[in-house]
Amino acid sequence: MSFEIEQKFHVEDVSELERRLAELGAIETGTQRHSDSYYNHPSRDFRETREALRIRRVDGVPMITYKGPKLPGSVKARKECEWRLDPGDRDGSATEELLQILGFQSVAVVTKSRRCFELPGELHEFDVVIDEVPFLGRFAEVELVVEGPNQVEEARRRIAEISADLGLRQAEPRSYITMLQELSTS
């Protein structure tokens, strides 16, 4: 199981971020459409335990993801398991049916358009994306995946450095689903 370390930021000026990405030698690798269907466990509330279970469709290709509770710290870090569902479940509907049979409740669907950037050289291991989320706006995420808990703090430090180089300052600790749920209750 790997650990996902990521920091999300509000982006006010996309062209400034694009300029800084270009200065680092980043190359835009494409745009993806994401549709994330979230589920809640039948006997514990994932909002309370700070876990997540979703079926993500990236340009229609289904994947299932479990994210464990967030580890303490200013940059989000958590265990993550993720794998593709196709070709056996071409659109994710069989897995959705299984989750419902097992008592999982559908919570929400979050959609976004994601622009992906590849960084050069030693920065290649970072994922940097710009997300456009309906009703929420534009965000940048800087992510690094590491194999063990002993690598988390170093990954957090490196994410903070890259984020500063990109001029990203307005960190957003909440997930998109949490922000959308808060928006719908206000």
PDB file of C-alpha atoms in Angstrom:
ATOM      1  CA  MET A   1       0.000   0.000   0.000  1.00  0.00           C
ATOM      2  CA  SER A   2       1.336   3.421  -0.872  1.00  0.00           C
ATOM      3  CA  PHE A   3       0.899   6.813   0.739  1.00  0.00           C
ATOM      4  CA  GLU A   4      -0.503   9.773  -1.161  1.00  0.00           C
ATOM      5  CA  ILE A   5       0.853  13.133  -0.031  1.00  0.00           C
ATOM      6  CA  GLU A   6      -0.870  16.116  -1.595  1.00  0.00           C
ATOM      7  CA  GLN A   7      -1.677  19.762  -1.096  1.00  0.00           C
ATOM      8  CA  LYS A   8      -4.536  21.534  -2.819  1.00  0.00           C
ATOM      9  CA  PHE A   9      -4.532  25.301  -3.452  1.00  0.00           C
ATOM     10  CA  HIS A  10      -7.088  27.841  -4.625  1.00  0.00           C
ATOM     11  CA  VAL A  11      -5.922  29.369  -7.916  1.00  0.00           C
ATOM     12  CA  GLU A  12      -6.900  32.950  -8.669  1.00  0.00           C
ATOM     13  CA  ASP A  13      -4.599  33.521 -11.642  1.00  0.00           C
ATOM     14  CA  VAL A  14      -4.245  30.458 -13.871  1.00  0.00           C
ATOM     15  CA  SER A  15      -2.012  32.258 -16.391  1.00  0.00           C
ATOM     16  CA  GLU A  16       0.501  33.095 -13.621  1.00  0.00           C
ATOM     17  CA  LEU A  17       0.540  29.441 -12.534  1.00  0.00           C
ATOM     18  CA  GLU A  18       0.999  28.341 -16.153  1.00  0.00           C
ATOM     19  CA  ARG A  19       3.920  30.785 -16.490  1.00  0.00           C
ATOM     20  CA  ARG A  20       5.605  29.382 -13.367  1.00  0.00           C
ATOM     21  CA  LEU A  21       5.043  25.810 -14.544  1.00  0.00           C
ATOM     22  CA  ALA A  22       6.715  26.705 -17.855  1.00  0.00           C
ATOM     23  CA  GLU A  23       9.668  28.238 -15.946  1.00  0.00           C
ATOM     24  CA  LEU A  24      10.140  24.883 -14.185  1.00  0.00           C
ATOM     25  CA  GLY A  25      10.076  23.138 -17.589  1.00  0.00           C
ATOM     26  CA  ALA A  26       6.669  21.510 -17.063  1.00  0.00           C
ATOM     27  CA  ILE A  27       4.826  20.144 -20.075  1.00  0.00           C
ATOM     28  CA  GLU A  28       1.047  19.893 -20.209  1.00  0.00           C
ATOM     29  CA  THR A  29       0.220  16.255 -20.964  1.00  0.00           C
ATOM     30  CA  GLY A  30      -3.521  16.559 -21.482  1.00  0.00           C
ATOM     31  CA  THR A  31      -6.935  17.248 -20.046  1.00  0.00           C
ATOM     32  CA  GLN A  32      -9.066  14.623 -18.350  1.00  0.00           C
ATOM     33  CA  ARG A  33     -12.729  14.530 -17.356  1.00  0.00           C
ATOM     34  CA  HIS A  34     -13.254  13.027 -13.896  1.00  0.00           C
ATOM     35  CA  SER A  35     -16.500  11.792 -12.386  1.00  0.00           C
ATOM     36  CA  ASP A  36     -16.073  10.566  -8.812  1.00  0.00           C
ATOM     37  CA  SER A  37     -18.906   8.614  -7.161  1.00  0.00           C
ATOM     38  CA  TYR A  38     -18.398   8.507  -3.369  1.00  0.00           C
ATOM     39  CA  TYR A  39     -19.768   5.871  -0.999  1.00  0.00           C
ATOM     40  CA  ASN A  40     -20.245   5.649   2.743  1.00  0.00           C
ATOM     41  CA  HIS A  41     -19.638   2.478   4.756  1.00  0.00           C
ATOM     42  CA  PRO A  42     -22.755   0.717   6.123  1.00  0.00           C
ATOM     43  CA  SER A  43     -21.513   0.581   9.730  1.00  0.00           C
ATOM     44  CA  ARG A  44     -19.225   3.602  10.111  1.00  0.00           C
ATOM     45  CA  ASP A  45     -19.409   7.143   8.804  1.00  0.00           C
ATOM     46  CA  PHE A  46     -16.471   7.904   6.516  1.00  0.00           C
ATOM     47  CA  ARG A  47     -16.945  11.641   7.195  1.00  0.00           C
ATOM     48  CA  GLU A  48     -16.219  10.971  10.870  1.00  0.00           C
ATOM     49  CA  THR A  49     -13.349   8.539  10.252  1.00  0.00           C
ATOM     50  CA  ARG A  50     -11.973  10.802   7.469  1.00  0.00           C
ATOM     51  CA  GLU A  51     -11.778   7.918   5.000  1.00  0.00           C
ATOM     52  CA  ALA A  52     -13.007   7.848   1.418  1.00  0.00           C
ATOM     53  CA  LEU A  53     -14.239   5.195  -0.999  1.00  0.00           C
ATOM     54  CA  ARG A  54     -14.982   6.169  -4.569  1.00  0.00           C
ATOM     55  CA  ILE A  55     -15.390   4.936  -8.083  1.00  0.00           C
ATOM     56  CA  ARG A  56     -13.552   7.376 -10.324  1.00  0.00           C
ATOM     57  CA  ARG A  57     -14.130   7.497 -14.039  1.00  0.00           C
ATOM     58  CA  VAL A  58     -11.286   9.180 -15.916  1.00  0.00           C
ATOM     59  CA  ASP A  59     -12.538   9.858 -19.432  1.00  0.00           C
ATOM     60  CA  GLY A  60     -14.925   6.944 -18.836  1.00  0.00           C
ATOM     61  CA  VAL A  61     -12.295   4.459 -17.565  1.00  0.00           C
ATOM     62  CA  PRO A  62     -13.394   3.205 -14.103  1.00  0.00           C
ATOM     63  CA  MET A  63     -11.104   2.881 -11.091  1.00  0.00           C
ATOM     64  CA  ILE A  64     -11.869   2.192  -7.446  1.00  0.00           C
ATOM     65  CA  THR A  65     -10.029   4.060  -4.709  1.00  0.00           C
ATOM     66  CA  TYR A  66      -9.898   3.714  -0.950  1.00  0.00           C
ATOM     67  CA  LYS A  67      -8.216   6.509   1.028  1.00  0.00           C
ATOM     68  CA  GLY A  68      -7.411   5.923   4.667  1.00  0.00           C
ATOM     69  CA  PRO A  69      -7.669   8.451   7.489  1.00  0.00           C
ATOM     70  CA  LYS A  70      -5.494  11.533   7.158  1.00  0.00           C
ATOM     71  CA  LEU A  71      -2.217  11.430   9.040  1.00  0.00           C
ATOM     72  CA  PRO A  72      -1.482  14.399  11.337  1.00  0.00           C
ATOM     73  CA  GLY A  73       0.341  17.270   9.617  1.00  0.00           C
ATOM     74  CA  SER A  74      -0.185  20.391   7.557  1.00  0.00           C
ATOM     75  CA  VAL A  75       0.096  18.650   4.153  1.00  0.00           C
ATOM     76  CA  LYS A  76      -2.468  15.905   3.578  1.00  0.00           C
ATOM     77  CA  ALA A  77      -1.017  12.396   3.764  1.00  0.00           C
ATOM     78  CA  ARG A  78      -2.928   9.115   3.825  1.00  0.00           C
ATOM     79  CA  LYS A  79      -2.765   5.495   2.746  1.00  0.00           C
ATOM     80  CA  GLU A  80      -4.279   4.889  -0.665  1.00  0.00           C
ATOM     81  CA  CYS A  81      -5.296   1.779  -2.611  1.00  0.00           C
ATOM     82  CA  GLU A  82      -6.397   2.233  -6.217  1.00  0.00           C
ATOM     83  CA  TRP A  83      -6.875  -0.014  -9.238  1.00  0.00           C
ATOM     84  CA  ARG A  84      -8.646  -0.115 -12.587  1.00  0.00           C
ATOM     85  CA  LEU A  85     -11.924  -1.994 -12.837  1.00  0.00           C
ATOM     86  CA  ASP A  86     -11.953  -2.639 -16.571  1.00  0.00           C
ATOM     87  CA  PRO A  87     -12.011  -4.737 -18.718  1.00  0.00           C
ATOM     88  CA  GLY A  88     -14.184  -6.897 -16.425  1.00  0.00           C
ATOM     89  CA  ASP A  89     -16.264  -3.884 -15.358  1.00  0.00           C
ATOM     90  CA  ARG A  90     -16.091  -1.565 -18.356  1.00  0.00           C
ATOM     91  CA  ASP A  91     -17.986   1.364 -16.809  1.00  0.00           C
ATOM     92  CA  GLY A  92     -17.864   0.681 -13.054  1.00  0.00           C
ATOM     93  CA  SER A  93     -21.569  -0.179 -12.811  1.00  0.00           C
ATOM     94  CA  ALA A  94     -20.975  -3.771 -11.618  1.00  0.00           C
ATOM     95  CA  THR A  95     -18.790  -2.512  -8.771  1.00  0.00           C
ATOM     96  CA  GLU A  96     -21.380   0.130  -7.882  1.00  0.00           C
ATOM     97  CA  GLU A  97     -24.035  -2.597  -7.754  1.00  0.00           C
ATOM     98  CA  LEU A  98     -21.805  -4.739  -5.520  1.00  0.00           C
ATOM     99  CA  LEU A  99     -21.214  -1.830  -3.121  1.00  0.00           C
ATOM    100  CA  GLN A 100     -24.970  -1.207  -2.876  1.00  0.00           C
ATOM    101  CA  ILE A 101     -25.686  -4.919  -2.267  1.00  0.00           C
ATOM    102  CA  LEU A 102     -23.115  -4.822   0.554  1.00  0.00           C
ATOM    103  CA  GLY A 103     -24.912  -1.843   2.132  1.00  0.00           C
ATOM    104  CA  PHE A 104     -22.691   1.023   1.030  1.00  0.00           C
ATOM    105  CA  GLN A 105     -24.629   4.243   0.493  1.00  0.00           C
ATOM    106  CA  SER A 106     -24.047   6.538  -2.466  1.00  0.00           C
ATOM    107  CA  VAL A 107     -23.095   9.961  -1.053  1.00  0.00           C
ATOM    108  CA  ALA A 108     -22.344  12.282  -3.968  1.00  0.00           C
ATOM    109  CA  VAL A 109     -20.785  12.612  -7.395  1.00  0.00           C
ATOM    110  CA  VAL A 110     -18.017  15.151  -7.947  1.00  0.00           C
ATOM    111  CA  THR A 111     -17.086  16.110 -11.506  1.00  0.00           C
ATOM    112  CA  LYS A 112     -14.103  18.097 -12.666  1.00  0.00           C
ATOM    113  CA  SER A 113     -11.922  18.902 -15.610  1.00  0.00           C
ATOM    114  CA  ARG A 114      -8.252  18.198 -14.836  1.00  0.00           C
ATOM    115  CA  ARG A 115      -5.245  19.546 -16.727  1.00  0.00           C
ATOM    116  CA  CYS A 116      -2.156  17.427 -16.046  1.00  0.00           C
ATOM    117  CA  PHE A 117       1.446  18.617 -16.100  1.00  0.00           C
ATOM    118  CA  GLU A 118       4.676  16.629 -16.200  1.00  0.00           C
ATOM    119  CA  LEU A 119       7.717  18.106 -14.489  1.00  0.00           C
ATOM    120  CA  PRO A 120      11.243  17.423 -15.807  1.00  0.00           C
ATOM    121  CA  GLY A 121      14.205  15.629 -14.254  1.00  0.00           C
ATOM    122  CA  GLU A 122      14.146  14.902 -10.526  1.00  0.00           C
ATOM    123  CA  LEU A 123      10.768  16.630 -10.288  1.00  0.00           C
ATOM    124  CA  HIS A 124       9.231  14.022 -12.637  1.00  0.00           C
ATOM    125  CA  GLU A 125       7.821  12.044  -9.686  1.00  0.00           C
ATOM    126  CA  PHE A 126       5.473  14.917  -8.755  1.00  0.00           C
ATOM    127  CA  ASP A 127       1.961  15.184 -10.137  1.00  0.00           C
ATOM    128  CA  VAL A 128       0.823  18.756 -10.695  1.00  0.00           C
ATOM    129  CA  VAL A 129      -2.699  19.378 -11.922  1.00  0.00           C
ATOM    130  CA  ILE A 130      -5.101  22.270 -12.393  1.00  0.00           C
ATOM    131  CA  ASP A 131      -8.703  21.335 -11.631  1.00  0.00           C
ATOM    132  CA  GLU A 132     -11.860  23.170 -12.643  1.00  0.00           C
ATOM    133  CA  VAL A 133     -14.690  22.055 -10.343  1.00  0.00           C
ATOM    134  CA  PRO A 134     -18.254  23.256 -11.032  1.00  0.00           C
ATOM    135  CA  PHE A 135     -19.571  25.519  -8.253  1.00  0.00           C
ATOM    136  CA  LEU A 136     -16.157  25.588  -6.517  1.00  0.00           C
ATOM    137  CA  GLY A 137     -13.696  27.133  -8.984  1.00  0.00           C
ATOM    138  CA  ARG A 138     -10.091  26.421  -9.944  1.00  0.00           C
ATOM    139  CA  PHE A 139      -7.547  24.589  -7.858  1.00  0.00           C
ATOM    140  CA  ALA A 140      -4.020  23.273  -8.218  1.00  0.00           C
ATOM    141  CA  GLU A 141      -2.871  20.064  -6.602  1.00  0.00           C
ATOM    142  CA  VAL A 142       0.715  19.029  -6.024  1.00  0.00           C
ATOM    143  CA  GLU A 143       1.036  15.330  -5.221  1.00  0.00           C
ATOM    144  CA  LEU A 144       3.726  12.806  -4.493  1.00  0.00           C
ATOM    145  CA  VAL A 145       3.184   9.083  -3.867  1.00  0.00           C
ATOM    146  CA  VAL A 146       5.629   7.290  -1.568  1.00  0.00           C
ATOM    147  CA  GLU A 147       5.881   3.658  -0.522  1.00  0.00           C
ATOM    148  CA  GLY A 148       6.295   3.886   3.227  1.00  0.00           C
ATOM    149  CA  PRO A 149       5.330   6.028   6.216  1.00  0.00           C
ATOM    150  CA  ASN A 150       9.012   6.877   6.827  1.00  0.00           C
ATOM    151  CA  GLN A 151       8.980   8.893   3.555  1.00  0.00           C
ATOM    152  CA  VAL A 152       5.944  11.063   4.397  1.00  0.00           C
ATOM    153  CA  GLU A 153       7.714  13.984   6.107  1.00  0.00           C
ATOM    154  CA  GLU A 154      10.309  14.338   3.342  1.00  0.00           C
ATOM    155  CA  ALA A 155       7.510  14.275   0.738  1.00  0.00           C
ATOM    156  CA  ARG A 156       5.641  17.005   2.654  1.00  0.00           C
ATOM    157  CA  ARG A 157       8.780  19.155   2.707  1.00  0.00           C
ATOM    158  CA  ARG A 158       9.343  18.704  -1.022  1.00  0.00           C
ATOM    159  CA  ILE A 159       5.700  19.499  -1.840  1.00  0.00           C
ATOM    160  CA  ALA A 160       5.977  22.707   0.183  1.00  0.00           C
ATOM    161  CA  GLU A 161       9.082  23.690  -1.824  1.00  0.00           C
ATOM    162  CA  ILE A 162       7.514  23.001  -5.222  1.00  0.00           C
ATOM    163  CA  SER A 163       4.293  24.768  -4.210  1.00  0.00           C
ATOM    164  CA  ALA A 164       6.259  27.859  -3.168  1.00  0.00           C
ATOM    165  CA  ASP A 165       8.155  27.794  -6.495  1.00  0.00           C
ATOM    166  CA  LEU A 166       4.782  27.742  -8.266  1.00  0.00           C
ATOM    167  CA  GLY A 167       3.507  30.694  -6.220  1.00  0.00           C
ATOM    168  CA  LEU A 168       0.784  28.586  -4.612  1.00  0.00           C
ATOM    169  CA  ARG A 169      -0.092  30.121  -1.261  1.00  0.00           C
ATOM    170  CA  GLN A 170      -3.792  29.684  -0.535  1.00  0.00           C
ATOM    171  CA  ALA A 171      -3.884  26.068   0.690  1.00  0.00           C
ATOM    172  CA  GLU A 172      -7.235  24.274   0.819  1.00  0.00           C
ATOM    173  CA  PRO A 173      -7.268  21.325   3.237  1.00  0.00           C
ATOM    174  CA  ARG A 174     -10.819  20.192   2.421  1.00  0.00           C
ATOM    175  CA  SER A 175     -11.672  17.643  -0.235  1.00  0.00           C
ATOM    176  CA  TYR A 176     -13.906  18.604  -3.151  1.00  0.00           C
ATOM    177  CA  ILE A 177     -16.721  16.434  -1.791  1.00  0.00           C
ATOM    178  CA  THR A 178     -16.512  18.175   1.609  1.00  0.00           C
ATOM    179  CA  MET A 179     -16.580  21.620  -0.012  1.00  0.00           C
ATOM    180  CA  LEU A 180     -19.590  20.677  -2.158  1.00  0.00           C
ATOM    181  CA  GLN A 181     -21.436  19.215   0.832  1.00  0.00           C
ATOM    182  CA  GLU A 182     -20.774  22.372   2.855  1.00  0.00           C
ATOM    183  CA  LEU A 183     -21.964  24.483  -0.082  1.00  0.00           C
ATOM    184  CA  SER A 184     -25.223  22.528  -0.340  1.00  0.00           C
ATOM    185  CA  THR A 185     -25.973  22.925   3.382  1.00  0.00           C
ATOM    186  CA  SER A 186     -25.293  26.666   3.529  1.00  0.00           C
TER     187      SER A 186
END
